[in-house]
Structure formats: structure tokens, C-alpha cells
């Protein structure tokens, strides 16, 4: 990262990360702070440890933390059963010559052995799969493509890969080594039931190719790491989601083992694929607005992010239920809207010092991060939720809490805004002023107070702070974590 900074880059894109640690022990967080001191935008992967809560990487507030969502393209492969039921799945490998005739269908775990059900290496050697379609379960630390390799090595004709329960409806298009389809957990259970009640179960796979226009996209995929941030719970993370499922891109070698071709591509999934999408958008915004700080660029992307899918419904997660803000952050990036956000929540590098002092870090720990000596006793420290961030993560007990945000006009001079709140369930939220007008580059401070209504039995609740003009809707998501 230091070398890239010395080279004078404009954006750093990091598709890597580790487990949550304090920022002074996090090499990426330290390197990223050096970058923002030079005006360099830093975009980092949220991690692929979802869908459980508290699984994030790269949580520092001076980093854009990027989760992964699906796109509206699917590469269809349909499992057709002998009873004529069809279950749609995905596979990048689309053989032209696979017969549509039904073949014997077996469940790899029929012997009761979970290792065999996972189709781990060597597990099918004693199982009769020759010439058959084999139902394998996702999981067990075995790669999806590797499961197919085990089926192929033992003479299997095809594989149906069913999700485990935690991955639910999140499927992926992989470069399988044999005819295969990856189906949801629910579909897998239905296929198991068919096998169990049928004396001679049969199946084939129908390859339908590429389809565009999935109205459920974007959806947050199961592997995308979730908040809350363990390093700093008072900052809502991830910040945003972007395309990270079954992403087609250049690849150094042929996945089909073709020789003599430069047309080498692959499809890969991960927050590592979502991150460069956001990095590219950051570069676009920096080109369009060269005077914007890294925080301004981040704010523009977050406050304009989409919360609805292509079908006009709330973005869902791997369970096909509405995704919470610990999955989506502010929502799915919308580059066009981000180029004209109206208002921004800006921060300069030194603005993070009172926040770091408020985390209780020692002077030497903070020096490790910011690169120069600091004495917190001479700084008015702030709580995490007081950082001028384009979202709120408020840990709320019985005592009301008040925070401020300062917005800067990057739209037309004289723009007038109405302030509105969608209060989280069980929380009273007041914001003042309720309206304001700003000149060119004008600033306005908004005071927001949170108080519980009764005692909530929920772990957390969600809402948003809106600033609305004739041309812009500036949205900051709110998560209230109840501390009762």
C-alpha cells in the first residue's frame, strides 16, 4: 500500500482482509489511513464469512467496506426428475451434447455418512455412481467444483449440488468439470424426498444458457460478511454492496484447458469481485469531481444507494427475506445517482482523531494508525456515532442519545431541503432543523436525538434519516442496537 501511495495512485482496491482486530493491529487499516491522508480512496472487501453476524473484515470508517450482491444474469441449468418436476439451478459449464434422456439418480449420502454426502475426495470410491446423476451436498470444507471432480473420478455422469441450509437460496455459476447444476437448499430437499419415495429415481440436467433480467437482483448473497462491526460497533458496516456473484472477467489461463487462445475468461464470486466494481465507480466519481475527498466520494455512493431490487421490492438476502442493514449497509451502489448526490457528509483525516481517542486507544496506538504523535488528553474525544458518517449505528439503552451530522451542499446554490425520519421500531427519533436552504458549498448541522419507547425485545431496529429537495433524496441508514 505504501508503494502504491508513493506511485501516486488515485484509488486503492483491496480484495483481501483478515479477521476483526483493533485498527492499530490492522495493516490494511493503517495503510488505508496513510492513503486517505494523500486523498487516495480505499475500497476493501467485507469478507466471505457470511451469513452470520459479526463476520466482517476491513471495518475502519476511512475505508469503503464492500459486500457482495447478485446481478440479473443467471446461467441456467435445470434438474429434471423422472416425475417431470423441474428445479432451476446454475452452472457456467453448459455442454451442448449432454443427453436429455433420464439417467439413474442417487443421493451421495444415502449410506448415512456425511463425508460421502459432501462428496469429499475419495468418499465415493465405494459408492455405485457410474453413469448416474449424483446429488451432493454443499459444505464440509470441500470446493463446489471439487465435489464434481469426485463424482467424475468415480464414473458419475452428472452432479446436482444442493445448498446446505445456511446458504439457502444463494446459488453460483461455476466452471464445473462435468454436467452439473447448483440448486437451492429447498430444491435439494425436494429432490431428496423424490429419491426417498421412488423405487428407481431418475434425472437429467437441461442446460438453458444465459438469461438476463432476474427481477430479484440485486440480492445479498449468503457468503457476504455481515455486521455489526466488532472493531467499532458504533459505525454501521458494511457500507454498501455491489456486484459480486458469478462475475465474468479476464483470467490468466483457459478454464476449458484450451491451448493457443488469448480469450481466457472465468466466472468468480466473492466480495473480492464486488470491491473492484466500487473502486471503479470511485475512480469515475473522482474524475468527475476531482476536488472531492475520499469521504465525500464514499458519502455520495452511500446516500444515493438503491434499497429496492429490479422488481421494485426491498433487496433480499439468501433466505429470500428482506436483507437487513448489517447485510446491505446503505444499499446497492447506483453510480449515476452517486455522481449528483446533492449533499455530502465530509470528513478530513484529522477528524478521525477524536473518534480514535473515543475508542479508548492509547496515544501510541493512535500514532501507529495516523503516523504522527498525538495526545488524547488534549483532544475532545467523541463517541463512535458522533463521527460525521453517512449512516448511524446507535447502541441505545434507557438514556436518550443525541448526535450531530454536518452536510455540505455539492448541488445547486439555494437548494432547499426538508428533513424527515423513518424511525426504527421502538425508537423515537427527532431531527432539527426540519428544513434548511444552502448556498454554494454551504454547510448545515443536523441534530438527531434517539430515545427508546418502552423496552424493546428486539436485538436491533432499522430506520433512516432523509434530506429531501426537489432534485435529491439524501438517505442515511440508521441501525439502533438495543442495550437493555
Tab-separated table of C-alpha atoms in Angstrom:
chain	number	residue	atom	x	y	z
A	1	UNK	CA	0.000	0.000	0.000
A	2	UNK	CA	2.863	2.391	0.814
A	3	UNK	CA	4.401	1.652	-2.586
A	4	UNK	CA	1.102	2.406	-4.316
A	5	UNK	CA	0.805	5.662	-2.386
A	6	UNK	CA	4.345	6.583	-3.448
A	7	UNK	CA	3.354	5.806	-7.040
A	8	UNK	CA	0.624	8.427	-6.799
A	9	UNK	CA	-2.431	6.257	-7.361
A	10	UNK	CA	-5.920	7.751	-7.070
A	11	UNK	CA	-7.768	4.656	-5.802
A	12	UNK	CA	-6.662	1.588	-3.863
A	13	UNK	CA	-8.755	-1.572	-4.326
A	14	UNK	CA	-8.052	-4.365	-1.846
A	15	UNK	CA	-9.722	-7.724	-2.369
A	16	UNK	CA	-8.176	-9.157	0.765
A	17	UNK	CA	-8.544	-8.946	4.527
A	18	UNK	CA	-8.387	-10.795	7.810
A	19	UNK	CA	-10.435	-11.237	10.956
A	20	UNK	CA	-11.568	-8.269	13.002
A	21	UNK	CA	-8.762	-6.727	15.101
A	22	UNK	CA	-8.244	-3.266	16.630
A	23	UNK	CA	-7.321	-0.800	13.912
A	24	UNK	CA	-3.781	-0.313	15.287
A	25	UNK	CA	-3.176	-4.048	14.679
A	26	UNK	CA	-4.757	-3.992	11.200
A	27	UNK	CA	-2.172	-3.437	8.471
A	28	UNK	CA	-4.830	-2.616	5.884
A	29	UNK	CA	-6.467	-0.021	8.171
A	30	UNK	CA	-3.069	1.562	8.876
A	31	UNK	CA	-2.086	1.599	5.200
A	32	UNK	CA	-5.504	2.975	4.251
A	33	UNK	CA	-5.154	5.868	6.697
A	34	UNK	CA	-1.869	6.822	5.044
A	35	UNK	CA	-3.720	6.702	1.719
A	36	UNK	CA	-6.596	8.981	2.739
A	37	UNK	CA	-4.062	11.463	4.132
A	38	UNK	CA	-2.938	11.788	0.493
A	39	UNK	CA	-6.511	11.980	-0.829
A	40	UNK	CA	-6.492	8.381	-2.103
A	41	UNK	CA	-9.794	6.490	-1.956
A	42	UNK	CA	-9.614	2.999	-0.404
A	43	UNK	CA	-12.152	0.286	-1.206
A	44	UNK	CA	-11.937	-3.084	0.589
A	45	UNK	CA	-13.763	-6.410	0.596
A	46	UNK	CA	-16.105	-7.013	3.534
A	47	UNK	CA	-15.162	-10.704	3.602
A	48	UNK	CA	-16.758	-14.004	2.580
A	49	UNK	CA	-17.661	-15.332	6.039
A	50	UNK	CA	-21.415	-14.650	5.976
A	51	UNK	CA	-24.236	-15.007	6.609
A	52	UNK	CA	-23.554	-14.998	10.355
A	53	UNK	CA	-23.417	-11.654	12.141
A	54	UNK	CA	-20.122	-10.064	13.192
A	55	UNK	CA	-18.027	-11.648	10.428
A	56	UNK	CA	-16.582	-8.539	8.748
A	57	UNK	CA	-13.101	-7.662	7.597
A	58	UNK	CA	-11.862	-4.130	6.896
A	59	UNK	CA	-14.126	-2.231	9.289
A	60	UNK	CA	-12.251	1.090	9.614
A	61	UNK	CA	-14.502	4.098	8.885
A	62	UNK	CA	-11.936	5.606	6.478
A	63	UNK	CA	-12.338	2.509	4.271
A	64	UNK	CA	-15.302	1.726	1.993
A	65	UNK	CA	-16.332	-1.758	3.163
A	66	UNK	CA	-17.999	-3.630	0.288
A	67	UNK	CA	-20.426	-6.545	0.479
A	68	UNK	CA	-21.476	-8.762	-2.432
A	69	UNK	CA	-24.789	-8.927	-4.245
A	70	UNK	CA	-26.147	-10.811	-7.230
A	71	UNK	CA	-26.636	-9.488	-10.752
A	72	UNK	CA	-29.615	-10.013	-13.047
A	73	UNK	CA	-27.795	-12.575	-15.193
A	74	UNK	CA	-28.203	-16.275	-14.472
A	75	UNK	CA	-26.649	-19.167	-16.394
A	76	UNK	CA	-29.377	-21.725	-16.118
A	77	UNK	CA	-29.130	-25.460	-15.613
A	78	UNK	CA	-32.371	-27.254	-14.733
A	79	UNK	CA	-32.555	-30.534	-12.817
A	80	UNK	CA	-35.399	-32.523	-14.392
A	81	UNK	CA	-36.649	-35.506	-12.405
A	82	UNK	CA	-38.390	-38.659	-13.538
A	83	UNK	CA	-41.707	-37.363	-12.145
A	84	UNK	CA	-41.348	-34.366	-14.525
A	85	UNK	CA	-40.627	-31.903	-11.703
A	86	UNK	CA	-38.021	-29.315	-12.671
A	87	UNK	CA	-35.692	-27.408	-10.324
A	88	UNK	CA	-33.797	-24.451	-11.709
A	89	UNK	CA	-30.147	-24.015	-10.777
A	90	UNK	CA	-26.962	-22.601	-12.249
A	91	UNK	CA	-23.779	-23.775	-13.982
A	92	UNK	CA	-21.196	-21.980	-16.085
A	93	UNK	CA	-20.377	-25.278	-17.830
A	94	UNK	CA	-23.115	-25.681	-20.465
A	95	UNK	CA	-22.357	-28.816	-22.506
A	96	UNK	CA	-24.040	-28.939	-25.899
A	97	UNK	CA	-24.100	-32.728	-26.103
A	98	UNK	CA	-25.494	-33.854	-22.729
A	99	UNK	CA	-28.483	-36.111	-23.425
A	100	UNK	CA	-31.926	-35.094	-22.201
A	101	UNK	CA	-32.704	-38.758	-21.540
A	102	UNK	CA	-33.244	-39.623	-17.891
A	103	UNK	CA	-30.393	-41.319	-16.014
A	104	UNK	CA	-30.412	-43.110	-12.644
A	105	UNK	CA	-30.317	-40.601	-9.749
A	106	UNK	CA	-28.560	-41.334	-6.444
A	107	UNK	CA	-28.016	-39.354	-3.247
A	108	UNK	CA	-24.348	-39.460	-2.261
A	109	UNK	CA	-25.260	-39.516	1.435
A	110	UNK	CA	-27.708	-42.414	1.200
A	111	UNK	CA	-25.377	-44.530	3.365
A	112	UNK	CA	-25.786	-42.061	6.225
A	113	UNK	CA	-22.185	-40.889	6.008
A	114	UNK	CA	-21.966	-37.071	5.989
A	115	UNK	CA	-18.499	-37.140	4.420
A	116	UNK	CA	-19.945	-39.045	1.473
A	117	UNK	CA	-22.918	-36.663	1.282
A	118	UNK	CA	-20.398	-33.826	0.860
A	119	UNK	CA	-18.685	-35.779	-1.967
A	120	UNK	CA	-15.281	-35.254	-0.363
A	121	UNK	CA	-12.191	-36.560	-2.120
A	122	UNK	CA	-12.161	-40.368	-2.108
A	123	UNK	CA	-15.566	-40.682	-0.447
A	124	UNK	CA	-17.391	-42.098	-3.481
A	125	UNK	CA	-14.938	-44.916	-4.202
A	126	UNK	CA	-17.234	-47.476	-2.591
A	127	UNK	CA	-20.450	-45.993	-3.969
A	128	UNK	CA	-22.013	-47.071	-7.248
A	129	UNK	CA	-22.299	-43.793	-9.160
A	130	UNK	CA	-21.160	-44.977	-12.593
A	131	UNK	CA	-23.326	-43.461	-15.317
A	132	UNK	CA	-25.593	-41.806	-12.746
A	133	UNK	CA	-26.656	-38.336	-11.700
A	134	UNK	CA	-25.301	-37.780	-8.172
A	135	UNK	CA	-26.881	-35.439	-5.593
A	136	UNK	CA	-24.097	-33.902	-3.464
A	137	UNK	CA	-24.457	-31.526	-0.511
A	138	UNK	CA	-22.617	-28.195	-0.272
A	139	UNK	CA	-20.277	-27.845	2.697
A	140	UNK	CA	-17.674	-29.843	4.554
A	141	UNK	CA	-14.864	-27.547	3.514
A	142	UNK	CA	-14.906	-29.055	0.018
A	143	UNK	CA	-14.970	-26.782	-3.024
A	144	UNK	CA	-18.066	-26.885	-5.217
A	145	UNK	CA	-16.098	-27.818	-8.333
A	146	UNK	CA	-14.038	-30.362	-6.359
A	147	UNK	CA	-17.237	-32.242	-5.457
A	148	UNK	CA	-17.954	-32.641	-9.154
A	149	UNK	CA	-14.414	-33.874	-9.704
A	150	UNK	CA	-15.030	-36.649	-7.147
A	151	UNK	CA	-18.232	-37.634	-8.970
A	152	UNK	CA	-16.415	-37.609	-12.327
A	153	UNK	CA	-13.443	-39.590	-10.988
A	154	UNK	CA	-15.809	-42.381	-9.945
A	155	UNK	CA	-17.674	-42.570	-13.238
A	156	UNK	CA	-20.630	-40.329	-12.418
A	157	UNK	CA	-22.430	-38.775	-15.381
A	158	UNK	CA	-23.583	-35.539	-13.733
A	159	UNK	CA	-23.954	-33.773	-10.400
A	160	UNK	CA	-26.760	-31.916	-8.702
A	161	UNK	CA	-25.188	-29.767	-5.999
A	162	UNK	CA	-27.671	-28.774	-3.296
A	163	UNK	CA	-27.077	-25.955	-0.854
A	164	UNK	CA	-26.779	-26.536	2.861
A	165	UNK	CA	-29.434	-24.840	4.971
A	166	UNK	CA	-27.375	-21.768	5.856
A	167	UNK	CA	-26.712	-20.883	2.184
A	168	UNK	CA	-30.435	-21.306	1.436
A	169	UNK	CA	-31.272	-19.749	-1.956
A	170	UNK	CA	-27.807	-18.367	-2.854
A	171	UNK	CA	-26.506	-20.320	-5.846
A	172	UNK	CA	-23.487	-19.741	-8.078
A	173	UNK	CA	-22.494	-20.387	-11.688
A	174	UNK	CA	-19.236	-22.358	-11.530
A	175	UNK	CA	-16.939	-23.792	-14.186
A	176	UNK	CA	-17.805	-27.387	-13.312
A	177	UNK	CA	-15.780	-30.308	-14.652
A	178	UNK	CA	-18.882	-32.341	-15.560
A	179	UNK	CA	-22.527	-31.607	-16.368
A	180	UNK	CA	-23.887	-30.109	-13.146
A	181	UNK	CA	-26.370	-27.726	-11.608
A	182	UNK	CA	-26.248	-25.858	-8.289
A	183	UNK	CA	-29.700	-25.658	-6.690
A	184	UNK	CA	-31.089	-24.120	-3.516
A	185	UNK	CA	-31.439	-25.957	-0.209
A	186	UNK	CA	-35.235	-26.062	-0.596
A	187	UNK	CA	-34.931	-27.611	-4.057
A	188	UNK	CA	-32.338	-30.057	-2.771
A	189	UNK	CA	-34.669	-31.223	-0.008
A	190	UNK	CA	-37.427	-31.767	-2.592
A	191	UNK	CA	-35.032	-33.828	-4.740
A	192	UNK	CA	-34.040	-35.885	-1.665
A	193	UNK	CA	-37.728	-36.531	-0.942
A	194	UNK	CA	-38.242	-37.694	-4.529
A	195	UNK	CA	-35.289	-40.104	-4.225
A	196	UNK	CA	-36.563	-41.483	-0.891
A	197	UNK	CA	-40.084	-42.266	-2.118
A	198	UNK	CA	-39.192	-43.532	-5.604
A	199	UNK	CA	-38.014	-47.081	-6.273
A	200	UNK	CA	-35.948	-46.159	-9.330
A	201	UNK	CA	-35.368	-42.374	-9.236
A	202	UNK	CA	-34.089	-40.759	-12.429
A	203	UNK	CA	-32.931	-37.320	-13.504
A	204	UNK	CA	-31.190	-35.335	-16.185
A	205	UNK	CA	-29.930	-31.761	-16.475
A	206	UNK	CA	-31.283	-29.370	-19.082
A	207	UNK	CA	-28.855	-26.593	-19.963
A	208	UNK	CA	-30.701	-23.372	-20.801
A	209	UNK	CA	-27.791	-20.933	-21.169
A	210	UNK	CA	-27.686	-17.284	-20.194
A	211	UNK	CA	-30.799	-15.422	-19.066
A	212	UNK	CA	-30.899	-11.682	-18.368
A	213	UNK	CA	-33.489	-9.830	-16.302
A	214	UNK	CA	-33.778	-11.591	-12.927
A	215	UNK	CA	-36.107	-9.210	-11.058
A	216	UNK	CA	-34.893	-10.455	-7.648
A	217	UNK	CA	-31.463	-8.911	-8.316
A	218	UNK	CA	-29.601	-7.428	-6.659
A	219	UNK	CA	-29.848	-9.778	-3.678
A	220	UNK	CA	-27.248	-10.099	-0.927
A	221	UNK	CA	-25.533	-13.459	-1.283
A	222	UNK	CA	-25.051	-15.845	1.605
A	223	UNK	CA	-21.260	-15.631	1.798
A	224	UNK	CA	-21.137	-11.825	2.049
A	225	UNK	CA	-19.857	-10.994	5.546
A	226	UNK	CA	-22.247	-9.263	7.907
A	227	UNK	CA	-22.039	-6.553	10.539
A	228	UNK	CA	-22.131	-5.390	13.188
A	229	UNK	CA	-18.527	-4.294	13.224
A	230	UNK	CA	-16.687	-5.905	16.129
A	231	UNK	CA	-13.859	-3.365	15.999
A	232	UNK	CA	-16.234	-0.378	16.171
A	233	UNK	CA	-19.888	-1.260	16.692
A	234	UNK	CA	-20.859	2.421	16.586
A	235	UNK	CA	-20.053	2.557	12.847
A	236	UNK	CA	-22.509	0.747	10.562
A	237	UNK	CA	-20.702	-1.745	8.347
A	238	UNK	CA	-20.601	-2.920	5.610
A	239	UNK	CA	-21.001	0.431	3.902
A	240	UNK	CA	-22.520	-0.759	0.638
A	241	UNK	CA	-22.980	-3.757	-1.646
A	242	UNK	CA	-22.103	-4.215	-5.306
A	243	UNK	CA	-21.972	-6.942	-7.971
A	244	UNK	CA	-20.036	-9.912	-6.571
A	245	UNK	CA	-21.850	-13.086	-7.648
A	246	UNK	CA	-20.881	-15.001	-10.803
A	247	UNK	CA	-18.800	-12.147	-12.206
A	248	UNK	CA	-17.325	-12.675	-15.680
A	249	UNK	CA	-13.804	-11.320	-16.104
A	250	UNK	CA	-10.411	-11.906	-17.657
A	251	UNK	CA	-8.423	-14.869	-16.294
A	252	UNK	CA	-4.775	-15.836	-16.901
A	253	UNK	CA	-5.441	-19.392	-18.123
A	254	UNK	CA	-8.169	-21.223	-20.016
A	255	UNK	CA	-10.627	-22.869	-17.611
A	256	UNK	CA	-11.521	-25.205	-20.514
A	257	UNK	CA	-7.826	-26.164	-20.920
A	258	UNK	CA	-7.803	-24.745	-24.454
A	259	UNK	CA	-4.404	-24.042	-25.961
A	260	UNK	CA	-3.417	-21.272	-28.343
A	261	UNK	CA	-6.118	-18.800	-27.268
A	262	UNK	CA	-5.916	-15.397	-25.627
A	263	UNK	CA	-9.665	-15.395	-24.891
A	264	UNK	CA	-9.289	-16.656	-21.352
A	265	UNK	CA	-12.154	-15.771	-19.019
A	266	UNK	CA	-13.676	-17.120	-15.834
A	267	UNK	CA	-16.634	-16.506	-13.577
A	268	UNK	CA	-15.778	-15.961	-9.919
A	269	UNK	CA	-17.853	-14.975	-6.885
A	270	UNK	CA	-16.807	-13.082	-3.761
A	271	UNK	CA	-16.692	-9.714	-2.071
A	272	UNK	CA	-13.333	-9.621	-3.884
A	273	UNK	CA	-15.337	-9.233	-7.099
A	274	UNK	CA	-17.679	-6.595	-5.654
A	275	UNK	CA	-14.814	-4.425	-4.387
A	276	UNK	CA	-13.281	-3.525	-7.780
A	277	UNK	CA	-16.742	-2.548	-9.054
A	278	UNK	CA	-16.911	0.036	-6.257
A	279	UNK	CA	-13.285	1.033	-6.818
A	280	UNK	CA	-14.057	1.717	-10.474
A	281	UNK	CA	-17.074	3.805	-9.530
A	282	UNK	CA	-14.895	5.728	-7.059
A	283	UNK	CA	-12.449	6.446	-9.889
A	284	UNK	CA	-15.338	7.652	-12.045
A	285	UNK	CA	-16.538	9.986	-9.282
A	286	UNK	CA	-13.019	11.240	-8.577
A	287	UNK	CA	-12.618	12.019	-12.272
A	288	UNK	CA	-15.953	13.826	-12.320
A	289	UNK	CA	-15.303	15.638	-9.003
A	290	UNK	CA	-11.508	15.963	-8.575
A	291	UNK	CA	-11.957	18.205	-5.519
A	292	UNK	CA	-13.940	15.606	-3.540
A	293	UNK	CA	-12.262	13.927	-0.572
A	294	UNK	CA	-12.342	10.128	-0.146
A	295	UNK	CA	-15.063	10.622	2.497
A	296	UNK	CA	-17.097	12.756	0.084
A	297	UNK	CA	-16.914	10.053	-2.592
A	298	UNK	CA	-17.967	7.426	-0.058
A	299	UNK	CA	-20.839	9.611	1.148
A	300	UNK	CA	-22.047	10.184	-2.415
A	301	UNK	CA	-22.198	6.435	-3.048
A	302	UNK	CA	-23.850	5.591	0.262
A	303	UNK	CA	-26.537	8.296	0.402
A	304	UNK	CA	-27.732	7.500	-3.135
A	305	UNK	CA	-27.599	3.690	-2.897
A	306	UNK	CA	-30.602	1.652	-4.020
A	307	UNK	CA	-32.679	-0.228	-1.435
A	308	UNK	CA	-35.028	-1.872	-3.948
A	309	UNK	CA	-34.333	-4.654	-6.452
A	310	UNK	CA	-35.149	-4.590	-10.172
A	311	UNK	CA	-38.677	-5.759	-9.371
A	312	UNK	CA	-39.234	-2.718	-7.161
A	313	UNK	CA	-39.227	-4.786	-3.945
A	314	UNK	CA	-36.862	-4.464	-0.973
A	315	UNK	CA	-33.481	-6.133	-1.527
A	316	UNK	CA	-33.495	-9.659	-0.078
A	317	UNK	CA	-30.847	-11.934	1.402
A	318	UNK	CA	-30.051	-15.613	0.911
A	319	UNK	CA	-33.270	-16.603	2.736
A	320	UNK	CA	-35.316	-14.500	0.276
A	321	UNK	CA	-36.350	-12.297	3.199
A	322	UNK	CA	-35.696	-8.546	3.359
A	323	UNK	CA	-31.968	-8.047	3.894
A	324	UNK	CA	-31.062	-6.058	6.996
A	325	UNK	CA	-28.557	-3.206	7.080
A	326	UNK	CA	-25.847	-5.475	8.538
A	327	UNK	CA	-26.006	-7.222	5.142
A	328	UNK	CA	-26.598	-4.294	2.774
A	329	UNK	CA	-25.113	-1.303	4.553
A	330	UNK	CA	-26.593	1.736	2.789
A	331	UNK	CA	-27.781	-0.440	-0.121
A	332	UNK	CA	-26.683	-1.301	-3.657
A	333	UNK	CA	-24.459	1.206	-5.428
A	334	UNK	CA	-26.088	3.443	-8.067
A	335	UNK	CA	-23.240	5.157	-9.988
A	336	UNK	CA	-25.428	7.647	-11.868
A	337	UNK	CA	-27.094	8.942	-8.718
A	338	UNK	CA	-23.770	8.988	-6.843
A	339	UNK	CA	-22.410	11.467	-9.389
A	340	UNK	CA	-25.011	14.013	-8.240
A	341	UNK	CA	-25.772	13.365	-4.550
A	342	UNK	CA	-26.892	16.883	-3.621
A	343	UNK	CA	-25.327	16.777	-0.153
A	344	UNK	CA	-22.296	15.010	1.269
A	345	UNK	CA	-21.144	14.040	4.760
A	346	UNK	CA	-17.499	15.053	4.587
A	347	UNK	CA	-14.521	14.106	6.770
A	348	UNK	CA	-10.860	15.079	6.720
A	349	UNK	CA	-8.125	12.763	8.066
A	350	UNK	CA	-7.727	14.684	11.341
A	351	UNK	CA	-11.478	14.329	12.002
A	352	UNK	CA	-10.884	10.665	12.821
A	353	UNK	CA	-8.530	11.505	15.735
A	354	UNK	CA	-11.281	12.410	18.272
A	355	UNK	CA	-13.067	9.211	17.195
A	356	UNK	CA	-9.954	7.084	17.750
A	357	UNK	CA	-9.448	8.694	21.157
A	358	UNK	CA	-13.081	7.885	21.926
A	359	UNK	CA	-12.429	4.207	21.169
A	360	UNK	CA	-10.087	4.233	24.173
A	361	UNK	CA	-6.954	3.608	22.146
A	362	UNK	CA	-3.685	4.728	23.711
A	363	UNK	CA	-1.704	7.649	22.283
A	364	UNK	CA	0.896	5.239	20.903
A	365	UNK	CA	-1.801	3.037	19.316
A	366	UNK	CA	-3.268	6.056	17.543
A	367	UNK	CA	0.201	7.196	16.461
A	368	UNK	CA	0.600	3.779	14.795
A	369	UNK	CA	-2.512	4.498	12.727
A	370	UNK	CA	-2.130	8.197	11.888
A	371	UNK	CA	1.660	8.320	11.559
A	372	UNK	CA	2.388	11.174	13.963
A	373	UNK	CA	2.324	11.827	17.698
A	374	UNK	CA	-0.988	12.693	19.355
A	375	UNK	CA	-2.083	13.282	22.938
A	376	UNK	CA	-5.711	12.319	23.527
A	377	UNK	CA	-5.779	14.317	26.773
A	378	UNK	CA	-5.531	17.457	24.643
A	379	UNK	CA	-8.262	16.282	22.220
A	380	UNK	CA	-12.012	16.444	22.796
A	381	UNK	CA	-12.854	12.831	22.081
A	382	UNK	CA	-16.163	11.784	20.522
A	383	UNK	CA	-18.246	8.627	20.641
A	384	UNK	CA	-18.301	6.439	17.553
A	385	UNK	CA	-21.808	7.507	16.476
A	386	UNK	CA	-20.758	11.179	16.584
A	387	UNK	CA	-18.322	10.738	13.679
A	388	UNK	CA	-19.687	12.635	10.662
A	389	UNK	CA	-20.558	9.391	8.890
A	390	UNK	CA	-23.312	8.890	6.252
A	391	UNK	CA	-25.046	6.290	8.438
A	392	UNK	CA	-25.876	5.740	12.119
A	393	UNK	CA	-25.188	2.784	14.393
A	394	UNK	CA	-26.553	3.692	17.821
A	395	UNK	CA	-26.254	1.463	20.889
A	396	UNK	CA	-29.301	2.616	22.860
A	397	UNK	CA	-30.364	1.908	26.412
A	398	UNK	CA	-32.841	3.833	28.558
A	399	UNK	CA	-30.932	7.125	28.264
A	400	UNK	CA	-31.649	9.263	25.186
A	401	UNK	CA	-28.672	9.980	22.944
A	402	UNK	CA	-28.015	12.969	20.734
A	403	UNK	CA	-25.622	13.172	17.794
A	404	UNK	CA	-24.915	15.733	15.103
A	405	UNK	CA	-24.172	15.468	11.407
A	406	UNK	CA	-22.858	18.190	9.122
A	407	UNK	CA	-23.828	18.093	5.466
A	408	UNK	CA	-22.199	20.092	2.679
A	409	UNK	CA	-24.018	21.254	-0.440
A	410	UNK	CA	-22.486	19.946	-3.666
A	411	UNK	CA	-25.625	20.682	-5.678
A	412	UNK	CA	-27.185	23.908	-6.845
A	413	UNK	CA	-26.816	27.039	-4.740
A	414	UNK	CA	-30.038	27.885	-2.947
A	415	UNK	CA	-31.183	24.256	-2.682
A	416	UNK	CA	-33.857	23.779	-0.021
A	417	UNK	CA	-34.169	20.536	1.928
A	418	UNK	CA	-36.838	19.007	4.148
A	419	UNK	CA	-35.545	16.729	6.917
A	420	UNK	CA	-37.547	13.558	7.573
A	421	UNK	CA	-37.012	10.475	9.701
A	422	UNK	CA	-38.209	6.905	9.263
A	423	UNK	CA	-37.823	5.943	12.923
A	424	UNK	CA	-36.720	2.424	13.836
A	425	UNK	CA	-39.411	0.356	15.570
A	426	UNK	CA	-39.449	1.086	19.289
A	427	UNK	CA	-37.409	4.275	18.935
A	428	UNK	CA	-38.396	7.932	18.934
A	429	UNK	CA	-36.132	9.967	16.647
A	430	UNK	CA	-36.189	13.748	16.360
A	431	UNK	CA	-34.097	15.774	13.918
A	432	UNK	CA	-33.607	19.522	13.807
A	433	UNK	CA	-33.785	21.696	11.882
A	434	UNK	CA	-36.660	20.195	9.905
A	435	UNK	CA	-35.794	22.273	6.842
A	436	UNK	CA	-32.894	24.348	5.558
A	437	UNK	CA	-31.506	26.040	2.462
A	438	UNK	CA	-27.863	26.102	1.424
A	439	UNK	CA	-25.756	28.310	-0.815
A	440	UNK	CA	-22.890	27.011	-2.907
A	441	UNK	CA	-20.651	24.780	-0.729
A	442	UNK	CA	-22.885	25.748	2.226
A	443	UNK	CA	-22.987	23.565	5.349
A	444	UNK	CA	-25.791	22.653	7.755
A	445	UNK	CA	-25.580	20.882	11.091
A	446	UNK	CA	-28.382	18.435	11.849
A	447	UNK	CA	-29.030	17.367	15.454
A	448	UNK	CA	-30.565	13.902	15.850
A	449	UNK	CA	-31.868	12.540	19.165
A	450	UNK	CA	-32.713	8.882	19.793
A	451	UNK	CA	-34.799	7.588	22.712
A	452	UNK	CA	-36.433	4.227	23.395
A	453	UNK	CA	-40.190	3.857	23.514
A	454	UNK	CA	-40.669	1.350	26.302
A	455	UNK	CA	-38.275	-1.591	26.391
A	456	UNK	CA	-37.709	-3.427	23.135
A	457	UNK	CA	-37.374	-7.209	22.992
A	458	UNK	CA	-35.678	-6.958	19.582
A	459	UNK	CA	-31.891	-7.042	19.240
A	460	UNK	CA	-31.904	-4.136	16.808
A	461	UNK	CA	-34.198	-1.990	14.672
A	462	UNK	CA	-33.701	-0.048	11.441
A	463	UNK	CA	-34.707	3.290	10.005
A	464	UNK	CA	-33.267	6.195	8.018
A	465	UNK	CA	-32.644	9.933	8.077
A	466	UNK	CA	-33.723	11.685	4.877
A	467	UNK	CA	-32.953	15.110	3.479
A	468	UNK	CA	-35.211	15.768	0.520
A	469	UNK	CA	-35.087	18.539	-2.082
A	470	UNK	CA	-36.785	18.979	-5.422
A	471	UNK	CA	-33.937	17.094	-7.108
A	472	UNK	CA	-32.341	14.893	-4.456
A	473	UNK	CA	-33.122	12.386	-1.733
A	474	UNK	CA	-30.154	12.049	0.609
A	475	UNK	CA	-30.570	8.932	2.771
A	476	UNK	CA	-28.528	7.876	5.805
A	477	UNK	CA	-29.461	4.416	7.166
A	478	UNK	CA	-29.999	4.048	10.919
A	479	UNK	CA	-29.446	0.922	12.994
A	480	UNK	CA	-30.319	1.046	16.682
A	481	UNK	CA	-28.852	-1.804	18.723
A	482	UNK	CA	-30.825	-2.179	21.939
A	483	UNK	CA	-28.812	-2.347	25.164
A	484	UNK	CA	-31.440	-3.422	27.691
